[in-house]
Amino acid sequence: MAELPVILIPGEDGFIVAECPIIPGCISQGRTREEALANIREAIELCLENRESEGWELPAEYEVVRVSLTESSSPK
């Protein structure tokens, strides 16, 4: 079983957008956090099934880090 990074972001329409940043174009959404996570799991599985035919591979290694910004450079 692999663990992959997922980013959850509140969407403008009230939904929660979920993205797996190491898989090209792997984005989903849900009305709740739980629904968004269930939907991104399904999207990840579909992407992984199609990766060979689409010509991409998961990176062998990756690191998830947080980057601190100064207040003047933070998004508003």
PDB file of N, CA and C in Angstrom:
ATOM      1  N   MET A   1       0.844  -1.179   0.000  1.00  0.00           N
ATOM      2  CA  MET A   1       0.000   0.000   0.000  1.00  0.00           C
ATOM      3  C   MET A   1       0.890   1.243   0.000  1.00  0.00           C
ATOM      4  N   ALA A   2       0.647   2.124  -0.937  1.00  0.00           N
ATOM      5  CA  ALA A   2       1.421   3.356  -1.046  1.00  0.00           C
ATOM      6  C   ALA A   2       0.674   4.503  -0.385  1.00  0.00           C
ATOM      7  N   GLU A   3       1.420   5.421   0.178  1.00  0.00           N
ATOM      8  CA  GLU A   3       0.845   6.656   0.696  1.00  0.00           C
ATOM      9  C   GLU A   3       1.304   7.779  -0.209  1.00  0.00           C
ATOM     10  N   LEU A   4       0.358   8.553  -0.707  1.00  0.00           N
ATOM     11  CA  LEU A   4       0.659   9.649  -1.620  1.00  0.00           C
ATOM     12  C   LEU A   4       0.185  10.963  -1.009  1.00  0.00           C
ATOM     13  N   PRO A   5       0.868  12.063  -1.316  1.00  0.00           N
ATOM     14  CA  PRO A   5       0.439  13.354  -0.782  1.00  0.00           C
ATOM     15  C   PRO A   5      -0.834  13.846  -1.473  1.00  0.00           C
ATOM     16  N   VAL A   6      -1.708  14.447  -0.690  1.00  0.00           N
ATOM     17  CA  VAL A   6      -2.943  15.047  -1.215  1.00  0.00           C
ATOM     18  C   VAL A   6      -3.081  16.420  -0.574  1.00  0.00           C
ATOM     19  N   ILE A   7      -3.419  17.405  -1.383  1.00  0.00           N
ATOM     20  CA  ILE A   7      -3.651  18.764  -0.906  1.00  0.00           C
ATOM     21  C   ILE A   7      -5.153  19.028  -0.959  1.00  0.00           C
ATOM     22  N   LEU A   8      -5.704  19.544   0.126  1.00  0.00           N
ATOM     23  CA  LEU A   8      -7.123  19.919   0.183  1.00  0.00           C
ATOM     24  C   LEU A   8      -7.214  21.438   0.247  1.00  0.00           C
ATOM     25  N   ILE A   9      -8.039  22.001  -0.648  1.00  0.00           N
ATOM     26  CA  ILE A   9      -8.192  23.456  -0.723  1.00  0.00           C
ATOM     27  C   ILE A   9      -9.686  23.772  -0.823  1.00  0.00           C
ATOM     28  N   PRO A  10     -10.180  24.724  -0.031  1.00  0.00           N
ATOM     29  CA  PRO A  10     -11.584  25.114  -0.171  1.00  0.00           C
ATOM     30  C   PRO A  10     -11.814  25.750  -1.538  1.00  0.00           C
ATOM     31  N   GLY A  11     -12.810  25.277  -2.266  1.00  0.00           N
ATOM     32  CA  GLY A  11     -13.143  25.843  -3.562  1.00  0.00           C
ATOM     33  C   GLY A  11     -14.082  27.026  -3.423  1.00  0.00           C
ATOM     34  N   GLU A  12     -14.145  27.843  -4.443  1.00  0.00           N
ATOM     35  CA  GLU A  12     -15.016  29.019  -4.418  1.00  0.00           C
ATOM     36  C   GLU A  12     -16.485  28.650  -4.367  1.00  0.00           C
ATOM     37  N   ASP A  13     -16.824  27.437  -4.830  1.00  0.00           N
ATOM     38  CA  ASP A  13     -18.225  27.013  -4.873  1.00  0.00           C
ATOM     39  C   ASP A  13     -18.672  26.292  -3.608  1.00  0.00           C
ATOM     40  N   GLY A  14     -17.812  26.281  -2.564  1.00  0.00           N
ATOM     41  CA  GLY A  14     -18.162  25.620  -1.318  1.00  0.00           C
ATOM     42  C   GLY A  14     -17.696  24.175  -1.250  1.00  0.00           C
ATOM     43  N   PHE A  15     -17.252  23.617  -2.375  1.00  0.00           N
ATOM     44  CA  PHE A  15     -16.725  22.265  -2.384  1.00  0.00           C
ATOM     45  C   PHE A  15     -15.281  22.287  -1.905  1.00  0.00           C
ATOM     46  N   ILE A  16     -14.746  21.137  -1.563  1.00  0.00           N
ATOM     47  CA  ILE A  16     -13.344  20.999  -1.209  1.00  0.00           C
ATOM     48  C   ILE A  16     -12.629  20.354  -2.387  1.00  0.00           C
ATOM     49  N   VAL A  17     -11.606  21.026  -2.885  1.00  0.00           N
ATOM     50  CA  VAL A  17     -10.823  20.528  -4.014  1.00  0.00           C
ATOM     51  C   VAL A  17      -9.673  19.695  -3.461  1.00  0.00           C
ATOM     52  N   ALA A  18      -9.472  18.507  -4.023  1.00  0.00           N
ATOM     53  CA  ALA A  18      -8.397  17.612  -3.608  1.00  0.00           C
ATOM     54  C   ALA A  18      -7.488  17.355  -4.799  1.00  0.00           C
ATOM     55  N   GLU A  19      -6.187  17.444  -4.574  1.00  0.00           N
ATOM     56  CA  GLU A  19      -5.218  17.241  -5.655  1.00  0.00           C
ATOM     57  C   GLU A  19      -4.069  16.384  -5.156  1.00  0.00           C
ATOM     58  N   CYS A  20      -3.623  15.449  -5.987  1.00  0.00           N
ATOM     59  CA  CYS A  20      -2.415  14.680  -5.709  1.00  0.00           C
ATOM     60  C   CYS A  20      -1.309  15.290  -6.575  1.00  0.00           C
ATOM     61  N   PRO A  21      -0.425  16.096  -5.985  1.00  0.00           N
ATOM     62  CA  PRO A  21       0.522  16.877  -6.780  1.00  0.00           C
ATOM     63  C   PRO A  21       1.592  16.075  -7.518  1.00  0.00           C
ATOM     64  N   ILE A  22       1.784  14.813  -7.184  1.00  0.00           N
ATOM     65  CA  ILE A  22       2.809  14.041  -7.891  1.00  0.00           C
ATOM     66  C   ILE A  22       2.239  13.250  -9.068  1.00  0.00           C
ATOM     67  N   ILE A  23       0.922  13.369  -9.290  1.00  0.00           N
ATOM     68  CA  ILE A  23       0.287  12.718 -10.435  1.00  0.00           C
ATOM     69  C   ILE A  23      -0.264  13.819 -11.343  1.00  0.00           C
ATOM     70  N   PRO A  24       0.212  13.900 -12.572  1.00  0.00           N
ATOM     71  CA  PRO A  24      -0.230  14.967 -13.488  1.00  0.00           C
ATOM     72  C   PRO A  24      -1.752  14.988 -13.665  1.00  0.00           C
ATOM     73  N   GLY A  25      -2.368  16.126 -13.359  1.00  0.00           N
ATOM     74  CA  GLY A  25      -3.794  16.308 -13.583  1.00  0.00           C
ATOM     75  C   GLY A  25      -4.719  15.550 -12.662  1.00  0.00           C
ATOM     76  N   CYS A  26      -4.224  15.022 -11.561  1.00  0.00           N
ATOM     77  CA  CYS A  26      -5.060  14.220 -10.649  1.00  0.00           C
ATOM     78  C   CYS A  26      -5.725  15.141  -9.632  1.00  0.00           C
ATOM     79  N   ILE A  27      -6.947  15.555  -9.972  1.00  0.00           N
ATOM     80  CA  ILE A  27      -7.708  16.501  -9.159  1.00  0.00           C
ATOM     81  C   ILE A  27      -9.136  15.985  -9.041  1.00  0.00           C
ATOM     82  N   SER A  28      -9.730  16.177  -7.876  1.00  0.00           N
ATOM     83  CA  SER A  28     -11.134  15.826  -7.669  1.00  0.00           C
ATOM     84  C   SER A  28     -11.712  16.828  -6.671  1.00  0.00           C
ATOM     85  N   GLN A  29     -12.928  16.580  -6.211  1.00  0.00           N
ATOM     86  CA  GLN A  29     -13.551  17.463  -5.235  1.00  0.00           C
ATOM     87  C   GLN A  29     -14.655  16.726  -4.501  1.00  0.00           C
ATOM     88  N   GLY A  30     -15.158  17.335  -3.455  1.00  0.00           N
ATOM     89  CA  GLY A  30     -16.273  16.768  -2.712  1.00  0.00           C
ATOM     90  C   GLY A  30     -16.947  17.833  -1.880  1.00  0.00           C
ATOM     91  N   ARG A  31     -18.168  17.542  -1.457  1.00  0.00           N
ATOM     92  CA  ARG A  31     -18.914  18.496  -0.625  1.00  0.00           C
ATOM     93  C   ARG A  31     -18.318  18.598   0.772  1.00  0.00           C
ATOM     94  N   THR A  32     -17.738  17.469   1.246  1.00  0.00           N
ATOM     95  CA  THR A  32     -17.121  17.417   2.568  1.00  0.00           C
ATOM     96  C   THR A  32     -15.682  16.930   2.423  1.00  0.00           C
ATOM     97  N   ARG A  33     -14.929  17.042   3.497  1.00  0.00           N
ATOM     98  CA  ARG A  33     -13.544  16.552   3.500  1.00  0.00           C
ATOM     99  C   ARG A  33     -13.522  15.050   3.186  1.00  0.00           C
ATOM    100  N   GLU A  34     -14.410  14.312   3.840  1.00  0.00           N
ATOM    101  CA  GLU A  34     -14.465  12.866   3.649  1.00  0.00           C
ATOM    102  C   GLU A  34     -14.798  12.506   2.201  1.00  0.00           C
ATOM    103  N   GLU A  35     -15.750  13.219   1.617  1.00  0.00           N
ATOM    104  CA  GLU A  35     -16.124  12.953   0.227  1.00  0.00           C
ATOM    105  C   GLU A  35     -14.979  13.322  -0.716  1.00  0.00           C
ATOM    106  N   ALA A  36     -14.314  14.437  -0.448  1.00  0.00           N
ATOM    107  CA  ALA A  36     -13.182  14.843  -1.289  1.00  0.00           C
ATOM    108  C   ALA A  36     -12.073  13.799  -1.229  1.00  0.00           C
ATOM    109  N   LEU A  37     -11.787  13.274  -0.034  1.00  0.00           N
ATOM    110  CA  LEU A  37     -10.747  12.252   0.105  1.00  0.00           C
ATOM    111  C   LEU A  37     -11.145  10.947  -0.581  1.00  0.00           C
ATOM    112  N   ALA A  38     -12.397  10.544  -0.465  1.00  0.00           N
ATOM    113  CA  ALA A  38     -12.861   9.332  -1.153  1.00  0.00           C
ATOM    114  C   ALA A  38     -12.759   9.519  -2.664  1.00  0.00           C
ATOM    115  N   ASN A  39     -13.133  10.691  -3.149  1.00  0.00           N
ATOM    116  CA  ASN A  39     -13.091  10.956  -4.589  1.00  0.00           C
ATOM    117  C   ASN A  39     -11.665  11.020  -5.120  1.00  0.00           C
ATOM    118  N   ILE A  40     -10.737  11.596  -4.341  1.00  0.00           N
ATOM    119  CA  ILE A  40      -9.351  11.667  -4.827  1.00  0.00           C
ATOM    120  C   ILE A  40      -8.719  10.285  -4.792  1.00  0.00           C
ATOM    121  N   ARG A  41      -9.092   9.447  -3.830  1.00  0.00           N
ATOM    122  CA  ARG A  41      -8.599   8.058  -3.828  1.00  0.00           C
ATOM    123  C   ARG A  41      -8.984   7.357  -5.127  1.00  0.00           C
ATOM    124  N   GLU A  42     -10.239   7.520  -5.505  1.00  0.00           N
ATOM    125  CA  GLU A  42     -10.723   6.912  -6.748  1.00  0.00           C
ATOM    126  C   GLU A  42      -9.986   7.494  -7.961  1.00  0.00           C
ATOM    127  N   ALA A  43      -9.787   8.801  -7.972  1.00  0.00           N
ATOM    128  CA  ALA A  43      -9.069   9.448  -9.081  1.00  0.00           C
ATOM    129  C   ALA A  43      -7.627   8.946  -9.153  1.00  0.00           C
ATOM    130  N   ILE A  44      -6.975   8.801  -8.001  1.00  0.00           N
ATOM    131  CA  ILE A  44      -5.599   8.293  -7.960  1.00  0.00           C
ATOM    132  C   ILE A  44      -5.550   6.881  -8.532  1.00  0.00           C
ATOM    133  N   GLU A  45      -6.480   6.029  -8.118  1.00  0.00           N
ATOM    134  CA  GLU A  45      -6.515   4.652  -8.624  1.00  0.00           C
ATOM    135  C   GLU A  45      -6.674   4.623 -10.143  1.00  0.00           C
ATOM    136  N   LEU A  46      -7.564   5.455 -10.672  1.00  0.00           N
ATOM    137  CA  LEU A  46      -7.758   5.513 -12.126  1.00  0.00           C
ATOM    138  C   LEU A  46      -6.510   6.026 -12.837  1.00  0.00           C
ATOM    139  N   CYS A  47      -5.880   7.060 -12.266  1.00  0.00           N
ATOM    140  CA  CYS A  47      -4.649   7.579 -12.864  1.00  0.00           C
ATOM    141  C   CYS A  47      -3.563   6.514 -12.888  1.00  0.00           C
ATOM    142  N   LEU A  48      -3.424   5.781 -11.787  1.00  0.00           N
ATOM    143  CA  LEU A  48      -2.388   4.747 -11.714  1.00  0.00           C
ATOM    144  C   LEU A  48      -2.656   3.620 -12.711  1.00  0.00           C
ATOM    145  N   GLU A  49      -3.929   3.291 -12.920  1.00  0.00           N
ATOM    146  CA  GLU A  49      -4.277   2.264 -13.910  1.00  0.00           C
ATOM    147  C   GLU A  49      -3.880   2.695 -15.317  1.00  0.00           C
ATOM    148  N   ASN A  50      -3.937   3.992 -15.597  1.00  0.00           N
ATOM    149  CA  ASN A  50      -3.691   4.504 -16.949  1.00  0.00           C
ATOM    150  C   ASN A  50      -2.282   5.054 -17.161  1.00  0.00           C
ATOM    151  N   ARG A  51      -1.442   5.018 -16.146  1.00  0.00           N
ATOM    152  CA  ARG A  51      -0.131   5.683 -16.260  1.00  0.00           C
ATOM    153  C   ARG A  51       0.736   5.110 -17.373  1.00  0.00           C
ATOM    154  N   GLU A  52       0.709   3.801 -17.571  1.00  0.00           N
ATOM    155  CA  GLU A  52       1.558   3.220 -18.615  1.00  0.00           C
ATOM    156  C   GLU A  52       1.121   3.703 -19.995  1.00  0.00           C
ATOM    157  N   SER A  53      -0.185   3.683 -20.253  1.00  0.00           N
ATOM    158  CA  SER A  53      -0.675   4.115 -21.564  1.00  0.00           C
ATOM    159  C   SER A  53      -0.500   5.621 -21.766  1.00  0.00           C
ATOM    160  N   GLU A  54      -0.456   6.382 -20.671  1.00  0.00           N
ATOM    161  CA  GLU A  54      -0.258   7.831 -20.757  1.00  0.00           C
ATOM    162  C   GLU A  54       1.219   8.213 -20.732  1.00  0.00           C
ATOM    163  N   GLY A  55       2.093   7.264 -20.429  1.00  0.00           N
ATOM    164  CA  GLY A  55       3.527   7.501 -20.504  1.00  0.00           C
ATOM    165  C   GLY A  55       4.147   8.255 -19.345  1.00  0.00           C
ATOM    166  N   TRP A  56       3.703   8.018 -18.134  1.00  0.00           N
ATOM    167  CA  TRP A  56       4.321   8.651 -16.988  1.00  0.00           C
ATOM    168  C   TRP A  56       4.477   7.633 -15.861  1.00  0.00           C
ATOM    169  N   GLU A  57       5.330   7.932 -14.922  1.00  0.00           N
ATOM    170  CA  GLU A  57       5.558   7.083 -13.753  1.00  0.00           C
ATOM    171  C   GLU A  57       5.538   7.940 -12.497  1.00  0.00           C
ATOM    172  N   LEU A  58       5.192   7.324 -11.389  1.00  0.00           N
ATOM    173  CA  LEU A  58       5.319   8.016 -10.107  1.00  0.00           C
ATOM    174  C   LEU A  58       6.799   8.253  -9.828  1.00  0.00           C
ATOM    175  N   PRO A  59       7.137   9.366  -9.212  1.00  0.00           N
ATOM    176  CA  PRO A  59       8.538   9.562  -8.846  1.00  0.00           C
ATOM    177  C   PRO A  59       8.956   8.495  -7.834  1.00  0.00           C
ATOM    178  N   ALA A  60      10.187   8.001  -7.958  1.00  0.00           N
ATOM    179  CA  ALA A  60      10.689   6.986  -7.038  1.00  0.00           C
ATOM    180  C   ALA A  60      10.800   7.555  -5.619  1.00  0.00           C
ATOM    181  N   GLU A  61      11.129   8.827  -5.538  1.00  0.00           N
ATOM    182  CA  GLU A  61      11.252   9.487  -4.245  1.00  0.00           C
ATOM    183  C   GLU A  61      10.667  10.890  -4.332  1.00  0.00           C
ATOM    184  N   TYR A  62      10.134  11.351  -3.239  1.00  0.00           N
ATOM    185  CA  TYR A  62       9.676  12.730  -3.136  1.00  0.00           C
ATOM    186  C   TYR A  62       9.639  13.092  -1.669  1.00  0.00           C
ATOM    187  N   GLU A  63       9.639  14.368  -1.398  1.00  0.00           N
ATOM    188  CA  GLU A  63       9.597  14.854  -0.028  1.00  0.00           C
ATOM    189  C   GLU A  63       8.516  15.921   0.065  1.00  0.00           C
ATOM    190  N   VAL A  64       7.719  15.842   1.093  1.00  0.00           N
ATOM    191  CA  VAL A  64       6.700  16.845   1.337  1.00  0.00           C
ATOM    192  C   VAL A  64       7.226  17.774   2.420  1.00  0.00           C
ATOM    193  N   VAL A  65       7.321  19.051   2.095  1.00  0.00           N
ATOM    194  CA  VAL A  65       7.813  20.045   3.052  1.00  0.00           C
ATOM    195  C   VAL A  65       6.891  21.254   3.036  1.00  0.00           C
ATOM    196  N   ARG A  66       6.938  22.006   4.098  1.00  0.00           N
ATOM    197  CA  ARG A  66       6.231  23.283   4.158  1.00  0.00           C
ATOM    198  C   ARG A  66       7.265  24.382   4.024  1.00  0.00           C
ATOM    199  N   VAL A  67       6.918  25.403   3.286  1.00  0.00           N
ATOM    200  CA  VAL A  67       7.819  26.542   3.084  1.00  0.00           C
ATOM    201  C   VAL A  67       7.183  27.748   3.740  1.00  0.00           C
ATOM    202  N   SER A  68       7.948  28.400   4.610  1.00  0.00           N
ATOM    203  CA  SER A  68       7.464  29.602   5.291  1.00  0.00           C
ATOM    204  C   SER A  68       7.747  30.828   4.444  1.00  0.00           C
ATOM    205  N   LEU A  69       6.777  31.705   4.359  1.00  0.00           N
ATOM    206  CA  LEU A  69       6.924  32.969   3.631  1.00  0.00           C
ATOM    207  C   LEU A  69       6.858  34.111   4.630  1.00  0.00           C
ATOM    208  N   THR A  70       7.532  35.189   4.297  1.00  0.00           N
ATOM    209  CA  THR A  70       7.403  36.374   5.133  1.00  0.00           C
ATOM    210  C   THR A  70       6.029  36.976   4.906  1.00  0.00           C
ATOM    211  N   GLU A  71       5.567  37.736   5.824  1.00  0.00           N
ATOM    212  CA  GLU A  71       4.220  38.308   5.713  1.00  0.00           C
ATOM    213  C   GLU A  71       4.067  39.142   4.454  1.00  0.00           C
ATOM    214  N   SER A  72       5.092  39.851   4.033  1.00  0.00           N
ATOM    215  CA  SER A  72       4.990  40.711   2.857  1.00  0.00           C
ATOM    216  C   SER A  72       4.876  39.897   1.552  1.00  0.00           C
ATOM    217  N   SER A  73       5.327  38.636   1.562  1.00  0.00           N
ATOM    218  CA  SER A  73       5.245  37.824   0.346  1.00  0.00           C
ATOM    219  C   SER A  73       4.113  36.811   0.389  1.00  0.00           C
ATOM    220  N   SER A  74       3.373  36.752   1.493  1.00  0.00           N
ATOM    221  CA  SER A  74       2.273  35.808   1.617  1.00  0.00           C
ATOM    222  C   SER A  74       1.126  36.206   0.724  1.00  0.00           C
ATOM    223  N   PRO A  75       0.392  35.203   0.151  1.00  0.00           N
ATOM    224  CA  PRO A  75      -0.771  35.523  -0.662  1.00  0.00           C
ATOM    225  C   PRO A  75      -1.842  36.204   0.190  1.00  0.00           C
ATOM    226  N   LYS A  76      -2.553  37.099  -0.413  1.00  0.00           N
ATOM    227  CA  LYS A  76      -3.595  37.836   0.324  1.00  0.00           C
ATOM    228  C   LYS A  76      -4.962  37.316  -0.016  1.00  0.00           C
TER     229      LYS A  76
END
